[in-house]
CSV table of C-alpha atoms and ligand atoms in Angstrom, one decimal:
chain,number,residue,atom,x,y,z
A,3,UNK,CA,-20.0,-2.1,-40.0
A,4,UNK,CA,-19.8,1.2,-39.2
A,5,UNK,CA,-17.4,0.8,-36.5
A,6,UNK,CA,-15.0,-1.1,-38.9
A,7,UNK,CA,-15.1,1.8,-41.8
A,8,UNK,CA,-14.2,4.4,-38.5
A,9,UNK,CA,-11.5,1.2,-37.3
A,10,UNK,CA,-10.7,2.0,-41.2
A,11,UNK,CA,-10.1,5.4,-41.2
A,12,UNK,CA,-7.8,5.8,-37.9
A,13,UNK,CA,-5.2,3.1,-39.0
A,14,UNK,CA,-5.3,5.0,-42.5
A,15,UNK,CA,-5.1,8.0,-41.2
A,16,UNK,CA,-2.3,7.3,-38.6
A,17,UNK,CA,-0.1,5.7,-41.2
A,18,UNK,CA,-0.1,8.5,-43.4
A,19,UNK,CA,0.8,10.8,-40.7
A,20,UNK,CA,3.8,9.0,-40.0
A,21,UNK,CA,4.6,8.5,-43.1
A,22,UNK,CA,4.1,12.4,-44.2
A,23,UNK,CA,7.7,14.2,-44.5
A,24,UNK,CA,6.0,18.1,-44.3
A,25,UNK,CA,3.9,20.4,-42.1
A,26,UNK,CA,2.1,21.1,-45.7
A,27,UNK,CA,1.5,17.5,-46.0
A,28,UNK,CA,0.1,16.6,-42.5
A,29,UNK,CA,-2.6,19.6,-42.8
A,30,UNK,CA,-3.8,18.1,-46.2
A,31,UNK,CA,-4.0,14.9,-44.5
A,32,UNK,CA,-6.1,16.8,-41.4
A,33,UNK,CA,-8.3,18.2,-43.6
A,34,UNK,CA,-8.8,14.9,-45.6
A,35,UNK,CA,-10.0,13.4,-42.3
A,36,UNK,CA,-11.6,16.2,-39.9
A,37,UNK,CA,-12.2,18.8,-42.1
A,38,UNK,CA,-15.2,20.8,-43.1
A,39,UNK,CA,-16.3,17.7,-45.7
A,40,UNK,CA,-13.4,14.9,-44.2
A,41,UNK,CA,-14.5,11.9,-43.9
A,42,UNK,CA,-14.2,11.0,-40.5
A,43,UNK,CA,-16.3,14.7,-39.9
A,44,UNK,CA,-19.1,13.0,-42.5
A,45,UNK,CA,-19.0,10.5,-39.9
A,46,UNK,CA,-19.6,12.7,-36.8
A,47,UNK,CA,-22.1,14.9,-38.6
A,48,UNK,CA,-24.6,11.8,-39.4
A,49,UNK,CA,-24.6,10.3,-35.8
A,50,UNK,CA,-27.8,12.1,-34.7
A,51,UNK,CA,-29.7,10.0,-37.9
A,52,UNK,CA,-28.3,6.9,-36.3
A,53,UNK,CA,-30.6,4.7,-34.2
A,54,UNK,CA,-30.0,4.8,-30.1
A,55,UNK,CA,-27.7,1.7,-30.0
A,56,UNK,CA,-26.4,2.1,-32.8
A,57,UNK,CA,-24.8,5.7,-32.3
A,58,UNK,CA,-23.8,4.2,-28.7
A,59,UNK,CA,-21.1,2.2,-30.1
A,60,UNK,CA,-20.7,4.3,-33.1
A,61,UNK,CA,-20.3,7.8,-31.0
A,62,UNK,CA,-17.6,7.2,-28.5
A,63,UNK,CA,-15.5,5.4,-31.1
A,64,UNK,CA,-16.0,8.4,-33.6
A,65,UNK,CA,-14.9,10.8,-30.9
A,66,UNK,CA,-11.9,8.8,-29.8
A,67,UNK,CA,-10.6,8.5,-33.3
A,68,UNK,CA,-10.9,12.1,-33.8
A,69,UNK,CA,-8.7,13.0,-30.9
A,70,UNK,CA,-6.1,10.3,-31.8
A,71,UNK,CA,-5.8,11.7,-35.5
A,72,UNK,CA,-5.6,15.6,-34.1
A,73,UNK,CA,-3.1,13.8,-31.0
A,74,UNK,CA,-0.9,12.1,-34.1
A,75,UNK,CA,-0.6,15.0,-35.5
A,76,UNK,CA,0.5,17.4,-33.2
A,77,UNK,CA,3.0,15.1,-32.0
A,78,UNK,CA,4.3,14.8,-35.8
A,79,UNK,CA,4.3,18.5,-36.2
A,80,UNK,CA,6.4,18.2,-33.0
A,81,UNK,CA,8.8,15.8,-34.8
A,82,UNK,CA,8.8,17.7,-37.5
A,83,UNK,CA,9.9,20.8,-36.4
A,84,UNK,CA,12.6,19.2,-34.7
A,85,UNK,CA,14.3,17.8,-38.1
A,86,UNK,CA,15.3,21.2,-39.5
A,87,UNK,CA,18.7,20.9,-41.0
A,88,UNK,CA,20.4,23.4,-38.7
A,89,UNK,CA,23.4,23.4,-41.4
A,90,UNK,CA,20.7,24.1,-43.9
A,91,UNK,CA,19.7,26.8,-42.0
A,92,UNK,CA,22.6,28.6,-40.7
A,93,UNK,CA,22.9,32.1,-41.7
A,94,UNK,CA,25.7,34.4,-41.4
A,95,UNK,CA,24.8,37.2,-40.1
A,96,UNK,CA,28.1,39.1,-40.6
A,97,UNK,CA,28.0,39.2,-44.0
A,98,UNK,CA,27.5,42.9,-45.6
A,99,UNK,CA,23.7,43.7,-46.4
A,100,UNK,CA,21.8,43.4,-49.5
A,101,UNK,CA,21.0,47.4,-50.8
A,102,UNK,CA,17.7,47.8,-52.1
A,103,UNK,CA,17.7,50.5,-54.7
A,104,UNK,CA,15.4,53.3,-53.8
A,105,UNK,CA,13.9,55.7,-57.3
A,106,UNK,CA,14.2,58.9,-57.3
A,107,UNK,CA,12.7,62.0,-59.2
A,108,UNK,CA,13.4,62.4,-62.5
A,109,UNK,CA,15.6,65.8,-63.7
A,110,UNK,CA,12.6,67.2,-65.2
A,111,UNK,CA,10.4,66.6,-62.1
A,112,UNK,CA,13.4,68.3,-59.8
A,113,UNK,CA,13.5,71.3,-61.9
A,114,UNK,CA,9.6,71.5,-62.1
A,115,UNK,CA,9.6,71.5,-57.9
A,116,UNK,CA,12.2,74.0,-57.5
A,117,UNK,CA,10.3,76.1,-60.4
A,118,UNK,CA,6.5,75.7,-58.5
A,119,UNK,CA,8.2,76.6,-55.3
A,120,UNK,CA,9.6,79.8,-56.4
A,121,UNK,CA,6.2,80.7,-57.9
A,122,UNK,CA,3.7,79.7,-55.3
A,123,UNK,CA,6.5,81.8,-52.6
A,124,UNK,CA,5.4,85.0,-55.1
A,125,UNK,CA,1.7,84.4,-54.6
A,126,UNK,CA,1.8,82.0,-57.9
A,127,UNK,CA,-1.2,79.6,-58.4
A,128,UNK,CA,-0.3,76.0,-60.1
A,129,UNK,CA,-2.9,75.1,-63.0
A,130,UNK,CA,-3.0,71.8,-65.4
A,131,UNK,CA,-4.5,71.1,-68.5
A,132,UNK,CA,-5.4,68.3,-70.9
A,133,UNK,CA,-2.2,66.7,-73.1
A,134,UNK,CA,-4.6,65.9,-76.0
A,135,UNK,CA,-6.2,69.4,-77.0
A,136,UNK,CA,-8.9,70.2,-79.0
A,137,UNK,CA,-7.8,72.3,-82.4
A,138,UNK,CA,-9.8,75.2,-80.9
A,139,UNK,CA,-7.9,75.3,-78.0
A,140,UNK,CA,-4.6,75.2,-79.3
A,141,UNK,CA,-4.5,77.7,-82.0
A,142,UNK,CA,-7.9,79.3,-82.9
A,143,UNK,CA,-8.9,80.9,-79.2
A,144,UNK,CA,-4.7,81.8,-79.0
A,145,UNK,CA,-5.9,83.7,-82.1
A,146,UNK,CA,-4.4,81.6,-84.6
A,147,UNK,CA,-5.7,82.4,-88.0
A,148,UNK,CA,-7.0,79.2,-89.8
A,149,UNK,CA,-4.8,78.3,-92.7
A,150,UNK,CA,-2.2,80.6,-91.2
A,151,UNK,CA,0.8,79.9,-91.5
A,152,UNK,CA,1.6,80.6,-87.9
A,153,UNK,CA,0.1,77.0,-87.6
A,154,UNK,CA,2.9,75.5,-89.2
A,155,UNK,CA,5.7,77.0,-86.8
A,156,UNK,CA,4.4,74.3,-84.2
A,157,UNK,CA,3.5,71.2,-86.5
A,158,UNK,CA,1.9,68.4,-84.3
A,159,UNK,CA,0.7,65.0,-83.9
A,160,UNK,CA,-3.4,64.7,-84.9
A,161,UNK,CA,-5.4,62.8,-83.2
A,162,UNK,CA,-8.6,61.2,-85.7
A,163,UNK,CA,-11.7,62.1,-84.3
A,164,UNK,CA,-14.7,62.4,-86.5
A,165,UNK,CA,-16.6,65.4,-84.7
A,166,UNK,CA,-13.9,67.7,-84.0
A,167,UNK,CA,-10.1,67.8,-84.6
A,168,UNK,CA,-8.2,67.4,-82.0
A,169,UNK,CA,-4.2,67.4,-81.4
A,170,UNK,CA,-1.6,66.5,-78.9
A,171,UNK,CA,-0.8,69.9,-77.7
A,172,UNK,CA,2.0,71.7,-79.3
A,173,UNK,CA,2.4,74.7,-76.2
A,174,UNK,CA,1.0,74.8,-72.3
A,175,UNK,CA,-0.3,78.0,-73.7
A,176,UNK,CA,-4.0,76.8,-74.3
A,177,UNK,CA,-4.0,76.4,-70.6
A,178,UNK,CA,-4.2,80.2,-70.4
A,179,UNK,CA,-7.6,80.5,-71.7
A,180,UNK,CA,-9.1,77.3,-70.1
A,181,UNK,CA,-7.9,78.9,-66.7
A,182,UNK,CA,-8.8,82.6,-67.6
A,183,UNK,CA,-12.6,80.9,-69.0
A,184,UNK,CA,-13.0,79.5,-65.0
A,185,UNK,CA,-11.2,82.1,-63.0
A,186,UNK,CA,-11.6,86.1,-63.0
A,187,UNK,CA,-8.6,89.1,-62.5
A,188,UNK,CA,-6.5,90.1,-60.9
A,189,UNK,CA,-4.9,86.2,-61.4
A,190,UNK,CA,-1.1,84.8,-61.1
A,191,UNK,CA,-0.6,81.5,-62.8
A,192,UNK,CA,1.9,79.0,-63.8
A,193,UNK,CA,1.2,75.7,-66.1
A,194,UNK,CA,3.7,73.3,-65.8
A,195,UNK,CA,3.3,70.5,-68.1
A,196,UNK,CA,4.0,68.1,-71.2
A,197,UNK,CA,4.2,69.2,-75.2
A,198,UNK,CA,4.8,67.4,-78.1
A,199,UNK,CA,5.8,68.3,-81.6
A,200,UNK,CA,6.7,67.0,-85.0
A,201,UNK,CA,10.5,67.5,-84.8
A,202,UNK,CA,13.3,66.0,-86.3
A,203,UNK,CA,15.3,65.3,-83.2
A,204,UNK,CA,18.4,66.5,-82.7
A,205,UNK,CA,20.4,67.3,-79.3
A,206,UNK,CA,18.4,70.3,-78.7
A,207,UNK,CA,15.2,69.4,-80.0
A,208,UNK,CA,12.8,66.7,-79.2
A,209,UNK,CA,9.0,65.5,-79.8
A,210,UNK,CA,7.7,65.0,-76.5
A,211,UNK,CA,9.4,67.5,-73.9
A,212,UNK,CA,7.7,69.6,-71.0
A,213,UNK,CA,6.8,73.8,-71.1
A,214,UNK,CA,6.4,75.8,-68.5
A,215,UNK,CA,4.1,78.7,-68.9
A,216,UNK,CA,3.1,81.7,-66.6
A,217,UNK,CA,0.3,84.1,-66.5
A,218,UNK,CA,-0.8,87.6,-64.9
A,219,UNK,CA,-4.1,89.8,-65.1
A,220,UNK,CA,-4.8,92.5,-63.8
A,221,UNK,CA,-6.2,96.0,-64.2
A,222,UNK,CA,-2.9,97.7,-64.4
A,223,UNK,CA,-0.3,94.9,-65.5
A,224,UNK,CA,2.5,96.0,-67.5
A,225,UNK,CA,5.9,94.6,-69.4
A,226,UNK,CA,8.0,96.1,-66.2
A,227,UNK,CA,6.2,93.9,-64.1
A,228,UNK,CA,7.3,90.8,-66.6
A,229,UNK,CA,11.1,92.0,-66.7
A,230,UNK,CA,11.0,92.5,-62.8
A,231,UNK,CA,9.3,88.8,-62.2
A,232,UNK,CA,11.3,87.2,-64.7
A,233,UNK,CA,14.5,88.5,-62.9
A,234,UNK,CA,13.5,87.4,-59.7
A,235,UNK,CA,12.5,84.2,-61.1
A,236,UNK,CA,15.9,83.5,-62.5
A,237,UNK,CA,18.1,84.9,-60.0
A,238,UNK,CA,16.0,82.8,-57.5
A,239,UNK,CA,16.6,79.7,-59.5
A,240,UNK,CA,20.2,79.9,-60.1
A,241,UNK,CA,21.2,81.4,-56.9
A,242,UNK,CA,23.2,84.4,-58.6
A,243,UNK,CA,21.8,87.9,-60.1
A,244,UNK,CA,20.4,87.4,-63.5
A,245,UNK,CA,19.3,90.0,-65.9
A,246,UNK,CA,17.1,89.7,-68.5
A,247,UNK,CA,16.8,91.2,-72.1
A,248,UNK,CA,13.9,91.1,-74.8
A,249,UNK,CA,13.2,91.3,-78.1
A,250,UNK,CA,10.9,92.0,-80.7
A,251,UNK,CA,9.3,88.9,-82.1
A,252,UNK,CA,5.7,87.4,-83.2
A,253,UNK,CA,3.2,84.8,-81.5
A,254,UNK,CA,-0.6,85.5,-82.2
A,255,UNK,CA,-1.3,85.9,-78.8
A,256,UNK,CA,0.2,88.2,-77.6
A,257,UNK,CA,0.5,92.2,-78.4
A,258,UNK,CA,3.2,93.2,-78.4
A,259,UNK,CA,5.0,90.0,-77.9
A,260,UNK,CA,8.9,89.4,-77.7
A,261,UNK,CA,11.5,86.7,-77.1
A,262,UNK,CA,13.6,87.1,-73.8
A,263,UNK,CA,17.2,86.3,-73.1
A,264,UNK,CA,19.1,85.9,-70.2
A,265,UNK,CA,23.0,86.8,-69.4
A,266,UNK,CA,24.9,83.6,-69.4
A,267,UNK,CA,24.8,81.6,-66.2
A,268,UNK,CA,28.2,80.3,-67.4
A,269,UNK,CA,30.4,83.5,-68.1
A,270,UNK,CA,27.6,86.2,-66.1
A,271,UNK,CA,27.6,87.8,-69.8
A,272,UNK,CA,31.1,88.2,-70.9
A,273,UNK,CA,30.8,85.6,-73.6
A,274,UNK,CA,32.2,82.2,-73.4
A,275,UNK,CA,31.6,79.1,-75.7
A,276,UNK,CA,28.0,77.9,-73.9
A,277,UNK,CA,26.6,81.1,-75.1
A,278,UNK,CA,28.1,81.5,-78.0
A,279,UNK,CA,30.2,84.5,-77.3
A,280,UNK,CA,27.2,86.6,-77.2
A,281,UNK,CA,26.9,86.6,-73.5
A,282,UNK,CA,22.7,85.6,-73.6
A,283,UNK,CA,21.1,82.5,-73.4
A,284,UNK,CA,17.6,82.7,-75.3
A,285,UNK,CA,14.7,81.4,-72.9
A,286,UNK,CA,11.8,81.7,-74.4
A,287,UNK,CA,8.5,83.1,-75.5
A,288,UNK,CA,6.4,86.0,-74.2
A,289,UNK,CA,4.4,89.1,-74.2
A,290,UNK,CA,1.5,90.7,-73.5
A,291,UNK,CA,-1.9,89.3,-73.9
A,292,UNK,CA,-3.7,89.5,-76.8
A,293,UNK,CA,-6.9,91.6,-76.6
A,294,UNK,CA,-8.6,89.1,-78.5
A,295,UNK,CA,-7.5,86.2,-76.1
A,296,UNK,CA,-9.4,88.2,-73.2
A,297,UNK,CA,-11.9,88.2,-75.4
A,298,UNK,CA,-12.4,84.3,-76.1
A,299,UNK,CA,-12.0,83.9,-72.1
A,300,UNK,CA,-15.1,86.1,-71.7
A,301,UNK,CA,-13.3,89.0,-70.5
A,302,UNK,CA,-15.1,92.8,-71.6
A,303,UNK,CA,-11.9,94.5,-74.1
A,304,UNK,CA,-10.1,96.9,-72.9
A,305,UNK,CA,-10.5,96.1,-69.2
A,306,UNK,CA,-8.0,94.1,-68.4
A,307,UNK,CA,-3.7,93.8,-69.2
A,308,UNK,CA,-1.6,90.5,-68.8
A,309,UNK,CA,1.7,89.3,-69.0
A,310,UNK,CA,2.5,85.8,-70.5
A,311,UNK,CA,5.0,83.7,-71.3
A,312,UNK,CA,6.5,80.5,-72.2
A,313,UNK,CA,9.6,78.3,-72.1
A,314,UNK,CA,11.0,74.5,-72.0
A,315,UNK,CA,11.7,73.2,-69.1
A,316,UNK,CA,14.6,70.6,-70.7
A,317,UNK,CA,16.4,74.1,-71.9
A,318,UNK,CA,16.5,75.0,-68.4
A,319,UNK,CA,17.3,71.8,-66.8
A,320,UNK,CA,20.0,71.7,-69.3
A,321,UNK,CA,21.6,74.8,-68.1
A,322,UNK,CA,21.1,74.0,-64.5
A,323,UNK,CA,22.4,71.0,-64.8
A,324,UNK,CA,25.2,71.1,-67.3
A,325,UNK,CA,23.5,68.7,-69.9
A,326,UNK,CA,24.4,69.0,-73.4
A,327,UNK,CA,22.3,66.5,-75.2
A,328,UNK,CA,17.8,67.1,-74.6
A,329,UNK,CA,17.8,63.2,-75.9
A,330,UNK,CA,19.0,62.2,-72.8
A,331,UNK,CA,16.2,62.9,-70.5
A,332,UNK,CA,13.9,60.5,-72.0
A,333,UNK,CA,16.4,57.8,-73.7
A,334,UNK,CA,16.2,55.8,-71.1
A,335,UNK,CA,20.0,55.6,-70.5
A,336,UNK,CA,20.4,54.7,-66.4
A,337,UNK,CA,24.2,55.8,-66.5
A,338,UNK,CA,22.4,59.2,-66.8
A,339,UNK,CA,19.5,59.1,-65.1
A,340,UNK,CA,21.0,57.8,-61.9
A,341,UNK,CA,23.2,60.9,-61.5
A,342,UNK,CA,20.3,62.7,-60.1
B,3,DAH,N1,3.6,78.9,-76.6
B,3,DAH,C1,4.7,79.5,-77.3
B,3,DAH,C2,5.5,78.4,-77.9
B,3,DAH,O1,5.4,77.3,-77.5
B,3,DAH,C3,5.6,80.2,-76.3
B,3,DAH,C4,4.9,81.4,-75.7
B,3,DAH,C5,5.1,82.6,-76.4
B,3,DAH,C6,4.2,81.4,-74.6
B,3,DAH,C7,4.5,83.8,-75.9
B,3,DAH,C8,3.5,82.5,-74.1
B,3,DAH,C9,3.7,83.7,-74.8
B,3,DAH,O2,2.8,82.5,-73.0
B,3,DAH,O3,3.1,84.8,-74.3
B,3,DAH,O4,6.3,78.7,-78.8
């Protein structure tokens, strides 16, 4: 009986080998028979409960089958592998490559490296802070009055949270007290990183676009210092002499605070079109910190003096690189984008 079903299984077996057309198929038929649960291996496994004469006759027959199956098909794999379709399979291997297209960093990203490197070569640290900012954070400890009106020169985006009110921040500047709360004078810093505001978008404003603010403490810190970093900074990061110019202005956090110019990149200050005939580009924000800021940060008044200030990064990408539309950087638009 036994040896029939094993007789059985090898003519099976054998016919389906010959009959099988792929290397895929032939090792679905192996494992059918001699696998972990084939049959034939079901076989094998229950010899030992066989009586002595029986697995006498039912043993060597087993075995011999097994071999002929694993025989059959190594000699089909054999076969097999000797059908290829060698037109099928020609290539040519004269024909020009295939060019796989490699990324590459982003405008804003290039013009954040260049920025950090300048910075960290002055003795600059690099800080980070959170993009969703608690209401505290970004206006009261910058000394932002409630209900001032102040508040509404940087409408945001709210985020709903039940317990406290928080926003998508409108300025890297909250960054400054976070870092001055963790870290004591004298301190240089820079915080690089991502803004949003409510804007109605235009080619020189957008809602989500990146700041670049800069901070330094000491005991005996002073507006010269600013003008004389600033300088550096910019002649440094368009490889030509740049001067710089302030004015009087108002942010919250700083006293006194001012806006700061530089002499057109384009003309080097005689006036041209890019800067309106004025010969100065406006940068950005800036002055010296608030008393009250220390204060927040846990510093003793009166101690200390600082330096900050503040500016977009897209402004100056755009004047590096010649861009005349901020929309551009995040639109998506690869005829742009792949330029860099
Ligand atoms: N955070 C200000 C803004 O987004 C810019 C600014 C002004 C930053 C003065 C400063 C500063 O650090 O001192 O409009």
């Amino acid at each position: 009986m036994l040896k029939q079903k094993i007789e059985g299984i090898k003519s099976e077996s054998l016919e389906k080998i010959k009959k099988s057309a792929s290397e895929r198929e032939l090792y679905d038929i192996k494992v059918k028979y001699l696998g972990r649960n084939g049959s034939l291996t079901k076989i094998l496994k229950n010899l030992k409960n066989l009586s002595p004469e029986k697995r006498r006759v039912a043993g060597p027959v087993a075995n011999q089958v097994r071999r002929d199956i694993k025989e059959a098909c190594q000699n089909k794999k054999k076969e097999l592998a000797e059908q290829v379709d060698w037109e099928k399979e020609k290539i040519d291997v004269t024909l020009p490559g295939r060019k796989t297209e490699t990324g590459h960093l982003h405008p804003i990203t290039l013009v954040q490296r260049d920025i950090e490197k300048i910075f960290t070569s002055m003795g600059f640290k690099i800080a980070d802070g959170p993009e969703i900012e608690s209401d505290w954070y970004n206006f009261t400890a910058l000394n932002f009055p409630q209900d001032h009106p102040a508040r509404d020169m940087q409408d945001t985006f709210w985020v709903k949270n039940n317990k406290e009110k928080f926003v998508l921040r409108t300025h890297t500047s909250p960054v400054q007290v976070r870092f001055m709360k963790e870290n004591k004078p004298p301190l240089k810093v820079i915080i690089p990183g991502r803004v949003f505001r409510n804007e109605a978008t235009d080619a020189t404003h957008e809602h989500t676009l990146h700041q670049f603010e800069a901070l330094v403490v000491g005991d005996d810190v002073s507006v010269g210092h600013f003008k004389y970093i600033v300088q550096e900074f910019f002649t440094q990061f368009f490889s030509k002499e740049t001067k710089i110019r302030l004015r009087p202005c108002y942010f919250p956090f700083t006293e006194p605070s001012f806006e700061f110019d530089i002499n057109c990149t384009v003309c080097n200050g005689k006036g041209c079109p890019s800067c309106k005939g004025g010969g100065w580009l406006e940068i950005g924000g800036a002055g010296m910190v608030s008393q009250n800021v220390f204060a927040v940060a846990g510093y003793p008044k009166n101690k200390y003096q600082g330096f900050a200030w503040g500016f977009g990064l897209e402004r100056l990408a755009m004047m590096k690189y010649k861009i005349n539309d901020i929309r551009l950087f995040h639109g998506g638009d690869l005829r742009f984008i792949q330029q860099f």
